[in-house]
Amino acid sequence: MRDQRLWTWHVLAGLVILVFLGLHMTIMHLDTIFGFFNPGDAKPIDWVSVVGRARMGFFTVSYIVLLGAALFHGLYGLRNILFELGPGRGVKSALNVALTVGGVGLFAFGAWAAWAAGALARTL
Amino acid sequence: MLDIKGHPNRLGVWGWLGGGKWGLERYLYTLHRVTGLGLVVYFLLHIVVTSARAFGPEAWAASMGRVSGGVFVIGEFLVFAAFAFHASNGVRLILVELGFAIGNPIEPVYPYRTSVHEQRPLALGILVLAALVLAAGGYNFLAHLSH
Amino acid sequence: MTAPATVTFRIRRYDPATQQPPVWEDITIPYTHGMTVLDGLRVIKETRSATLAWRSSCRMGVCGSCGMFINGHPRLACNTQITELGTQLVTVAPLPNFAIIRDLVPDLRPLFDKHAALMPYIIRDDVQEMFEPTGEYFQTPHELEQFLQFSYCIKCGCCGAACPTVATDPEYSGPMALAQSHRYNADSRDGGFAARKQVLATEKGPWKCHYAGECSQACPKGVDPARAIQLMKRQLVFDYLKLYRQPCPSKVVAKPTEITRRADVPEAPAPTV
């Protein structure tokens, strides 16, 4: 039952990532072609660009959504690759726990960083 | 029942590369895994590196300074290339693995036209898409390097 | 390729009694017109190496016994012409991803165990009708087409030999078992999706298939197990998202009782059995 659910969410997360990571890649790595959300001649990783995006609630929310979807999609994919190498039952259980704890921990940290950056940007 | 253990004969990870008819789809599968692993490793580090923006402009500048050397620029382009392929092939996999681009079951008449043949145009199409995205990204990287 | 005068078989030999690992043995035999790999093995056993062991039966590509790894691809030995391979060196090894019992004989028990575990048979509530039929189960040609392709499987194991997931993961059910499970899920006479779902929704299901497509390329009967597995995934995903409702299994069609023979149609001859 779990594998049916996990795989379905893996596909749905992939669709979410397609949209949000596509947007993120367009902003960060296709800026000379499209030039979205980067003020003036600033590069996408300049502080002024980062703050400009962090001020917008849309980016805070979309970064958190992308973070969650990408962590789930990526760690489930990693789990697939590792499980298909034929480990024993004990190793599989340990991997399940490690990937879940690691994933939730990184999500909590990344979501906090996105929220905190937004709060900081609004004071500047 | 015969108690025969048999000599082990699994292909192992080499089976991800060969063992069948070496169709295009096997290599797309292997490349999808490789790019996925690369993206996961990069992403886990990326979360930590970009979290510096929560601590102010000096922390951000220090974090970006740590990842701005020549090796990192090449690495970042490779990550973009991995994204270009993984996303395009991912679109194909979503369609194929939900049974949409593979055609309906038919009476098999030799020479067999399988679902692999049915989705081959889609596979070639996503390769073209990945190449276009990669070209756009490459142009962008070069534009930044020349400034 | 023009017919050669001789052909060299490079055969993977393994004798469990000697405790030695498998080795390659080269044997050159005269080529005869229309020789298949199976014909060549028979000539070798009759004239050169009486201890060579393999499985074969029908010699015409319907029993699935002679699946082997021929020149790097899983094929049926009886279905493979020497001239089709385009070389005078024919490398014959047992099917990969299955343990070797001896020489070219793979241990296919895991294949059959996984097949049995996915319930490849009609499951219906009307057990009485199944064992003492009063009529036929109604099925349209369109309904037949949904599973007919998958019913051509001869359980040779070539798909499992080609599959990259079976290559690394001994727990994976494999393309044959999954395709045969879908053959019954797609059969309108069957009502067993709920029962099979209990197994298919777990790690025994199609979740480790990533569409490398090698199973369909290797299949000697055009069964296209890759198609069956993706259709199975669609069914299971839509079921989880509550977008799929299993249709009721086919009803019994009772034989008509009031029939009058047309005047110009003769009586059937009396049954002889």
XYZ file of N, CA, C and O in Angstrom, chain B:
588
model
N 11.391 -31.644 -3.492
C 11.893 -30.530 -4.308
C 13.404 -30.568 -4.303
O 14.031 -30.780 -3.277
N 14.032 -30.353 -5.465
C 15.489 -30.409 -5.564
C 16.120 -29.296 -4.736
O 15.698 -28.157 -4.787
N 17.147 -29.646 -3.993
C 17.838 -28.637 -3.193
C 19.070 -28.175 -3.944
O 20.196 -28.560 -3.635
N 18.864 -27.354 -4.980
C 19.973 -26.891 -5.809
C 20.178 -25.422 -5.536
O 19.238 -24.630 -5.611
N 21.435 -25.068 -5.227
C 21.682 -23.666 -4.935
C 21.917 -22.879 -6.215
O 21.485 -21.764 -6.359
N 22.625 -23.451 -7.144
C 22.918 -22.778 -8.412
C 24.038 -21.766 -8.285
O 24.258 -21.180 -7.230
N 24.756 -21.540 -9.364
C 25.850 -20.575 -9.380
C 25.264 -19.195 -9.652
O 24.486 -19.014 -10.579
N 25.642 -18.181 -8.836
C 25.049 -16.849 -9.054
C 25.362 -16.309 -10.444
O 26.456 -16.510 -10.965
N 24.396 -15.623 -11.021
C 24.535 -15.206 -12.420
C 23.828 -13.884 -12.685
O 23.309 -13.650 -13.764
N 23.779 -13.008 -11.651
C 23.125 -11.725 -11.886
C 24.081 -10.768 -12.575
O 25.273 -10.769 -12.293
N 23.583 -9.916 -13.459
C 24.444 -8.959 -14.156
C 24.862 -7.809 -13.248
O 25.847 -7.136 -13.514
N 24.082 -7.543 -12.187
C 24.432 -6.441 -11.300
C 24.285 -5.102 -11.997
O 23.529 -4.960 -12.954
N 25.057 -4.106 -11.543
C 24.915 -2.749 -12.067
C 25.276 -2.703 -13.557
O 24.776 -1.853 -14.299
N 26.096 -3.642 -14.043
C 26.360 -3.682 -15.489
C 25.081 -3.929 -16.268
O 24.970 -3.572 -17.441
N 24.119 -4.550 -15.589
C 22.832 -4.780 -16.241
C 22.071 -3.499 -16.521
O 21.142 -3.482 -17.323
N 22.470 -2.395 -15.831
C 21.823 -1.120 -16.122
C 22.282 -0.595 -17.483
O 21.660 0.292 -18.056
N 23.425 -1.133 -17.965
C 23.971 -0.662 -19.233
C 23.786 -1.663 -20.366
O 23.719 -1.295 -21.515
N 23.712 -2.958 -20.078
C 23.608 -3.956 -21.143
C 22.858 -5.178 -20.661
O 22.416 -5.237 -19.523
N 22.734 -6.181 -21.505
C 22.018 -7.393 -21.134
C 20.791 -7.600 -21.982
O 20.197 -8.648 -21.992
N 20.391 -6.575 -22.687
C 19.221 -6.692 -23.560
C 19.606 -6.345 -24.973
O 20.668 -6.727 -25.442
N 18.755 -5.592 -25.647
C 19.054 -5.264 -27.036
C 19.688 -3.882 -27.186
O 19.810 -3.384 -28.276
N 20.113 -3.266 -26.069
C 20.747 -1.954 -26.100
C 19.905 -0.908 -26.807
O 20.364 -0.178 -27.675
N 18.633 -0.838 -26.440
C 17.777 0.178 -27.024
C 18.087 1.544 -26.447
O 18.703 1.669 -25.394
N 17.610 2.586 -27.139
C 17.798 3.964 -26.691
C 17.244 4.150 -25.284
O 17.837 4.827 -24.448
N 16.118 3.499 -25.005
C 15.423 3.732 -23.740
C 16.238 3.248 -22.544
O 16.132 3.784 -21.459
N 17.060 2.198 -22.734
C 17.891 1.730 -21.619
C 18.887 2.817 -21.228
O 19.169 3.029 -20.052
N 19.429 3.506 -22.236
C 20.414 4.547 -21.950
C 19.763 5.796 -21.391
O 20.342 6.481 -20.541
N 18.545 6.097 -21.843
C 17.818 7.205 -21.229
C 17.562 6.889 -19.760
O 17.657 7.758 -18.896
N 17.246 5.625 -19.459
C 17.007 5.195 -18.072
C 18.269 5.364 -17.228
O 18.219 5.918 -16.131
N 19.406 4.921 -17.749
C 20.658 5.035 -16.991
C 21.035 6.500 -16.800
O 21.422 6.918 -15.699
N 20.885 7.305 -17.865
C 21.237 8.724 -17.762
C 20.291 9.438 -16.804
O 20.692 10.338 -16.061
N 19.023 9.027 -16.784
C 18.058 9.631 -15.865
C 18.486 9.378 -14.427
O 18.392 10.251 -13.569
N 18.997 8.174 -14.157
C 19.482 7.846 -12.808
C 20.702 8.683 -12.458
O 20.819 9.226 -11.365
N 21.658 8.746 -13.394
C 22.913 9.469 -13.130
C 22.608 10.954 -12.882
O 23.105 11.554 -11.916
N 21.787 11.561 -13.757
C 21.465 12.983 -13.572
C 20.659 13.185 -12.299
O 20.841 14.184 -11.590
N 19.786 12.253 -11.969
C 19.010 12.358 -10.732
C 19.907 12.342 -9.512
O 19.741 13.168 -8.593
N 20.885 11.447 -9.503
C 21.829 11.385 -8.374
C 22.616 12.681 -8.270
O 22.794 13.234 -7.177
N 23.096 13.162 -9.417
C 23.843 14.423 -9.423
C 23.003 15.568 -8.881
O 23.463 16.379 -8.068
N 21.734 15.629 -9.313
C 20.864 16.719 -8.873
C 20.566 16.618 -7.383
O 20.526 17.632 -6.682
N 20.365 15.396 -6.878
C 20.082 15.233 -5.441
C 21.267 15.682 -4.593
O 21.110 16.416 -3.612
N 22.467 15.261 -4.988
C 23.665 15.644 -4.224
C 23.816 17.163 -4.234
O 24.006 17.805 -3.191
N 23.664 17.774 -5.443
C 23.786 19.238 -5.555
C 22.718 19.911 -4.703
O 22.984 20.878 -3.991
N 21.485 19.397 -4.771
C 20.361 20.043 -4.098
C 20.538 20.069 -2.586
O 20.274 21.079 -1.925
N 21.022 18.950 -2.018
C 21.200 18.905 -0.562
C 22.220 19.962 -0.120
O 22.032 20.640 0.898
N 23.280 20.136 -0.928
C 24.265 21.183 -0.605
C 23.687 22.565 -0.854
O 23.945 23.522 -0.110
N 22.869 22.687 -1.906
C 22.285 23.959 -2.311
C 21.398 24.543 -1.203
O 21.393 25.757 -0.962
N 20.648 23.665 -0.530
C 19.771 24.122 0.565
C 20.624 24.804 1.635
O 20.292 25.890 2.135
N 21.758 24.164 1.958
C 22.618 24.704 3.016
C 23.290 26.003 2.565
O 23.299 27.011 3.284
N 23.819 26.001 1.334
C 24.554 27.182 0.840
C 23.639 28.394 0.734
O 23.996 29.508 1.136
N 22.416 28.208 0.203
C 21.535 29.361 -0.024
C 20.792 29.786 1.239
O 20.149 30.833 1.249
N 20.870 28.987 2.291
C 20.218 29.414 3.539
C 20.912 30.635 4.130
O 20.344 31.317 4.993
N 22.114 30.946 3.644
C 22.857 32.112 4.157
C 22.091 33.410 3.952
O 22.331 34.399 4.660
N 21.145 33.443 2.988
C 20.411 34.689 2.739
C 19.542 35.097 3.919
O 19.118 36.254 4.025
N 19.295 34.148 4.824
C 18.493 34.486 6.005
C 19.295 35.253 7.049
O 18.729 35.769 8.014
N 20.625 35.292 6.842
C 21.484 35.904 7.867
C 22.055 37.247 7.437
O 22.909 37.799 8.129
N 21.637 37.774 6.288
C 22.065 39.114 5.915
C 23.057 39.132 4.762
O 23.542 38.083 4.325
N 23.383 40.340 4.239
C 24.201 40.450 3.036
C 25.638 39.945 3.202
O 26.201 39.375 2.260
N 26.234 40.110 4.398
C 27.627 39.656 4.560
C 27.699 38.127 4.497
O 28.584 37.551 3.854
N 26.740 37.478 5.212
C 26.716 36.001 5.193
C 26.480 35.512 3.768
O 27.092 34.525 3.314
N 25.579 36.197 3.034
C 25.277 35.809 1.658
C 26.518 35.940 0.785
O 26.859 35.033 0.026
N 27.206 37.077 0.902
C 28.408 37.304 0.090
C 29.480 36.252 0.410
O 30.147 35.719 -0.498
N 29.625 35.920 1.710
C 30.626 34.910 2.090
C 30.267 33.555 1.490
O 31.128 32.838 0.953
N 28.978 33.192 1.569
C 28.532 31.906 1.035
C 28.729 31.840 -0.480
O 29.231 30.840 -1.008
N 28.359 32.918 -1.171
C 28.521 32.938 -2.624
C 30.006 32.954 -2.996
O 30.414 32.368 -3.999
N 30.820 33.627 -2.152
C 32.261 33.653 -2.411
C 32.881 32.259 -2.359
O 33.764 31.920 -3.139
N 32.342 31.437 -1.457
C 32.877 30.060 -1.319
C 32.590 29.215 -2.555
O 33.292 28.240 -2.818
N 31.539 29.548 -3.294
C 31.161 28.700 -4.443
C 31.266 29.466 -5.758
O 30.457 29.281 -6.669
N 32.280 30.339 -5.872
C 32.357 31.126 -7.098
C 33.586 30.823 -7.942
O 33.807 31.448 -8.948
N 34.389 29.848 -7.564
C 35.592 29.520 -8.337
C 35.256 28.889 -9.678
O 34.116 28.540 -9.956
N 36.312 28.714 -10.533
C 36.129 28.169 -11.879
C 35.466 26.798 -11.894
O 34.583 26.527 -12.711
N 35.901 25.933 -10.959
C 35.331 24.579 -10.894
C 33.834 24.642 -10.630
O 33.043 23.892 -11.217
N 33.436 25.590 -9.767
C 32.018 25.691 -9.407
C 31.180 26.186 -10.581
O 30.021 25.796 -10.738
N 31.759 27.059 -11.414
C 30.993 27.540 -12.586
C 30.736 26.375 -13.545
O 29.624 26.189 -14.037
N 31.787 25.566 -13.772
C 31.606 24.402 -14.648
C 30.602 23.439 -14.022
O 29.702 22.913 -14.686
N 30.750 23.233 -12.703
C 29.843 22.339 -11.993
C 28.405 22.803 -12.111
O 27.486 22.003 -12.306
N 28.209 24.128 -12.005
C 26.852 24.663 -12.087
C 26.256 24.443 -13.474
O 25.068 24.156 -13.617
N 27.106 24.579 -14.501
C 26.609 24.313 -15.847
C 26.219 22.847 -16.002
O 25.221 22.510 -16.643
N 27.015 21.958 -15.396
C 26.683 20.531 -15.449
C 25.359 20.258 -14.743
O 24.566 19.425 -15.185
N 25.124 20.967 -13.633
C 23.848 20.814 -12.932
C 22.705 21.274 -13.840
O 21.659 20.612 -13.926
N 22.910 22.400 -14.541
C 21.865 22.868 -15.452
C 21.624 21.855 -16.568
O 20.485 21.590 -16.958
N 22.726 21.256 -17.073
C 22.595 20.237 -18.120
C 21.826 19.028 -17.595
O 20.953 18.475 -18.279
N 22.159 18.632 -16.361
C 21.458 17.501 -15.746
C 19.973 17.817 -15.612
O 19.111 16.978 -15.884
N 19.664 19.060 -15.193
C 18.261 19.470 -15.086
C 17.572 19.409 -16.441
O 16.454 18.910 -16.577
N 18.251 19.923 -17.486
C 17.650 19.965 -18.827
C 17.257 18.565 -19.277
O 16.139 18.328 -19.760
N 18.172 17.598 -19.063
C 17.857 16.237 -19.487
C 16.819 15.604 -18.576
O 15.847 14.993 -19.024
N 17.018 15.716 -17.257
C 16.163 15.018 -16.294
C 14.721 15.508 -16.386
O 13.770 14.722 -16.330
N 14.556 16.828 -16.576
C 13.195 17.374 -16.677
C 12.517 16.930 -17.970
O 11.357 16.508 -17.972
N 13.265 17.012 -19.096
C 12.662 16.618 -20.385
C 12.319 15.130 -20.382
O 11.213 14.724 -20.761
N 13.268 14.309 -19.939
C 13.005 12.868 -19.889
C 11.918 12.563 -18.869
O 11.121 11.635 -19.040
N 11.864 13.374 -17.805
C 10.824 13.197 -16.795
C 9.438 13.413 -17.372
O 8.492 12.684 -17.029
N 9.308 14.404 -18.249
C 8.009 14.631 -18.909
C 7.619 13.379 -19.695
O 6.481 12.899 -19.627
N 8.589 12.837 -20.425
C 8.325 11.619 -21.186
C 7.928 10.477 -20.250
O 6.970 9.740 -20.505
N 8.638 10.328 -19.126
C 8.340 9.224 -18.204
C 6.960 9.366 -17.570
O 6.253 8.379 -17.378
N 6.558 10.617 -17.254
C 5.221 10.809 -16.686
C 4.184 10.311 -17.682
O 3.262 9.569 -17.330
N 4.353 10.689 -18.960
C 3.377 10.263 -19.968
C 3.415 8.751 -20.160
O 2.383 8.077 -20.134
N 4.624 8.199 -20.340
C 4.749 6.774 -20.646
C 4.340 5.909 -19.468
O 3.590 4.944 -19.619
N 4.807 6.260 -18.252
C 4.554 5.386 -17.104
C 3.122 5.478 -16.621
O 2.699 4.676 -15.803
N 2.352 6.451 -17.101
C 0.920 6.445 -16.820
C 0.164 5.885 -18.023
O -1.047 6.034 -18.113
N 0.911 5.252 -18.931
C 0.282 4.514 -20.024
C -0.283 5.360 -21.130
O -1.157 4.888 -21.866
N 0.209 6.613 -21.299
C -0.429 7.473 -22.285
C 0.210 7.483 -23.661
O -0.463 7.675 -24.636
N 1.512 7.300 -23.756
C 2.144 7.477 -25.070
C 2.581 6.157 -25.673
O 3.396 6.127 -26.597
N 2.053 5.050 -25.148
C 2.613 3.755 -25.543
C 1.688 2.944 -26.449
O 1.972 1.813 -26.788
N 0.566 3.501 -26.823
C -0.324 2.779 -27.723
C -1.154 1.734 -26.992
O -0.863 1.362 -25.861
N -2.194 1.247 -27.684
C -3.099 0.254 -27.083
C -2.594 -1.154 -27.338
O -1.832 -1.383 -28.277
N -3.008 -2.130 -26.513
C -2.627 -3.514 -26.777
C -3.140 -3.946 -28.153
O -4.268 -3.616 -28.533
N -2.299 -4.644 -28.904
C -2.655 -5.096 -30.256
C -2.297 -6.566 -30.383
O -1.530 -7.086 -29.588
N -2.863 -7.212 -31.400
C -2.491 -8.596 -31.692
C -1.048 -8.583 -32.193
O -0.735 -7.893 -33.150
N -0.113 -9.324 -31.551
C 1.278 -9.260 -32.005
C 1.474 -10.000 -33.327
O 1.213 -11.189 -33.427
N 1.924 -9.253 -34.349
C 2.217 -9.846 -35.649
C 3.677 -9.530 -35.955
O 4.087 -8.379 -35.885
N 4.457 -10.556 -36.270
C 5.898 -10.362 -36.523
C 6.099 -9.565 -37.804
O 5.412 -9.839 -38.789
N 7.049 -8.621 -37.944
C 7.924 -8.094 -36.886
C 7.138 -7.235 -35.896
O 6.370 -6.382 -36.301
N 7.344 -7.469 -34.610
C 6.513 -6.889 -33.571
C 6.734 -5.387 -33.448
O 7.869 -4.925 -33.428
N 5.655 -4.642 -33.345
C 5.744 -3.212 -33.114
C 5.310 -2.981 -31.659
O 4.130 -2.969 -31.343
N 6.269 -2.840 -30.768
C 5.971 -2.774 -29.340
C 5.758 -1.331 -28.902
O 5.927 -0.391 -29.688
N 5.444 -1.165 -27.613
C 5.256 0.177 -27.055
C 6.542 0.987 -27.168
O 6.502 2.219 -27.228
N 7.683 0.307 -27.203
C 8.962 1.010 -27.320
C 9.012 1.759 -28.652
O 9.451 2.915 -28.722
N 8.514 1.117 -29.727
C 8.470 1.806 -31.015
C 7.461 2.929 -30.999
O 7.675 3.984 -31.591
N 6.332 2.712 -30.323
C 5.278 3.723 -30.285
C 5.750 5.005 -29.618
O 5.397 6.097 -30.026
N 6.560 4.871 -28.555
C 6.966 6.085 -27.838
C 8.308 6.634 -28.323
O 8.803 7.625 -27.797
N 8.904 6.010 -29.321
C 10.225 6.458 -29.812
C 10.211 7.906 -30.313
O 11.127 8.669 -30.012
N 9.171 8.325 -31.073
C 9.143 9.747 -31.481
C 9.143 10.693 -30.277
O 9.804 11.731 -30.297
N 8.420 10.305 -29.217
C 8.411 11.129 -28.008
C 9.801 11.186 -27.393
O 10.275 12.252 -26.971
N 10.492 10.043 -27.357
C 11.850 10.005 -26.784
C 12.787 10.930 -27.568
O 13.575 11.674 -26.979
N 12.691 10.884 -28.900
C 13.551 11.755 -29.713
C 13.171 13.213 -29.508
O 14.026 14.092 -29.456
N 11.864 13.453 -29.381
C 11.399 14.826 -29.154
C 11.941 15.411 -27.861
O 12.375 16.568 -27.817
N 11.951 14.617 -26.781
C 12.443 15.170 -25.515
C 13.953 15.378 -25.562
O 14.484 16.272 -24.887
N 14.645 14.601 -26.355
C 16.083 14.837 -26.506
C 16.322 16.179 -27.201
O 17.231 16.935 -26.834
N 15.499 16.464 -28.204
C 15.607 17.761 -28.897
C 15.297 18.885 -27.908
O 16.010 19.895 -27.852
N 14.247 18.698 -27.096
C 13.878 19.705 -26.099
C 15.014 19.934 -25.121
O 15.374 21.081 -24.816
N 15.615 18.828 -24.639
C 16.724 18.955 -23.692
C 17.891 19.695 -24.333
O 18.537 20.540 -23.704
N 18.144 19.402 -25.606
C 19.251 20.073 -26.307
C 18.982 21.574 -26.433
O 19.892 22.398 -26.259
N 17.717 21.942 -26.701
C 17.376 23.366 -26.829
C 17.557 24.089 -25.499
O 18.129 25.192 -25.442
N 17.059 23.458 -24.422
C 17.200 24.075 -23.094
C 18.680 24.203 -22.748
O 19.139 25.237 -22.241
N 19.452 23.167 -23.067
C 20.886 23.181 -22.765
C 21.586 24.286 -23.555
O 22.460 24.995 -23.030
N 21.174 24.459 -24.825
C 21.791 25.502 -25.656
C 21.500 26.881 -25.076
O 22.382 27.742 -24.996
N 20.230 27.077 -24.641
C 19.867 28.367 -24.046
C 20.685 28.617 -22.783
O 21.216 29.714 -22.565
N 20.820 27.576 -21.952
C 21.602 27.712 -20.724
C 23.066 27.963 -21.013
O 23.723 28.768 -20.350
N 23.595 27.294 -22.024
C 24.991 27.481 -22.400
C 25.255 28.901 -22.865
O 26.259 29.525 -22.484
N 24.328 29.424 -23.670
C 24.446 30.818 -24.132
C 24.478 31.766 -22.928
O 25.289 32.692 -22.868
N 23.613 31.502 -21.962
C 23.530 32.345 -20.779
C 24.822 32.303 -19.965
O 25.339 33.332 -19.522
N 25.345 31.099 -19.784
C 26.594 30.951 -19.024
C 27.720 31.700 -19.703
O 28.512 32.405 -19.061
N 27.816 31.550 -21.034
C 28.891 32.224 -21.765
C 28.722 33.737 -21.694
O 29.708 34.477 -21.581
N 27.459 34.202 -21.761
C 27.198 35.635 -21.682
C 27.694 36.191 -20.341
O 28.283 37.269 -20.281
N 27.469 35.453 -19.262
C 27.931 35.897 -17.943
C 29.447 35.867 -17.854
O 30.067 36.763 -17.262
N 30.060 34.850 -18.448
C 31.522 34.710 -18.365
C 32.229 35.839 -19.095
O 33.309 36.278 -18.698
N 31.576 36.314 -20.181
C 32.262 37.325 -20.984
C 32.129 38.717 -20.384
O 32.749 39.653 -20.848
N 31.290 38.872 -19.314
C 31.135 40.210 -18.692
C 32.235 40.478 -17.679
O 32.643 39.605 -16.968
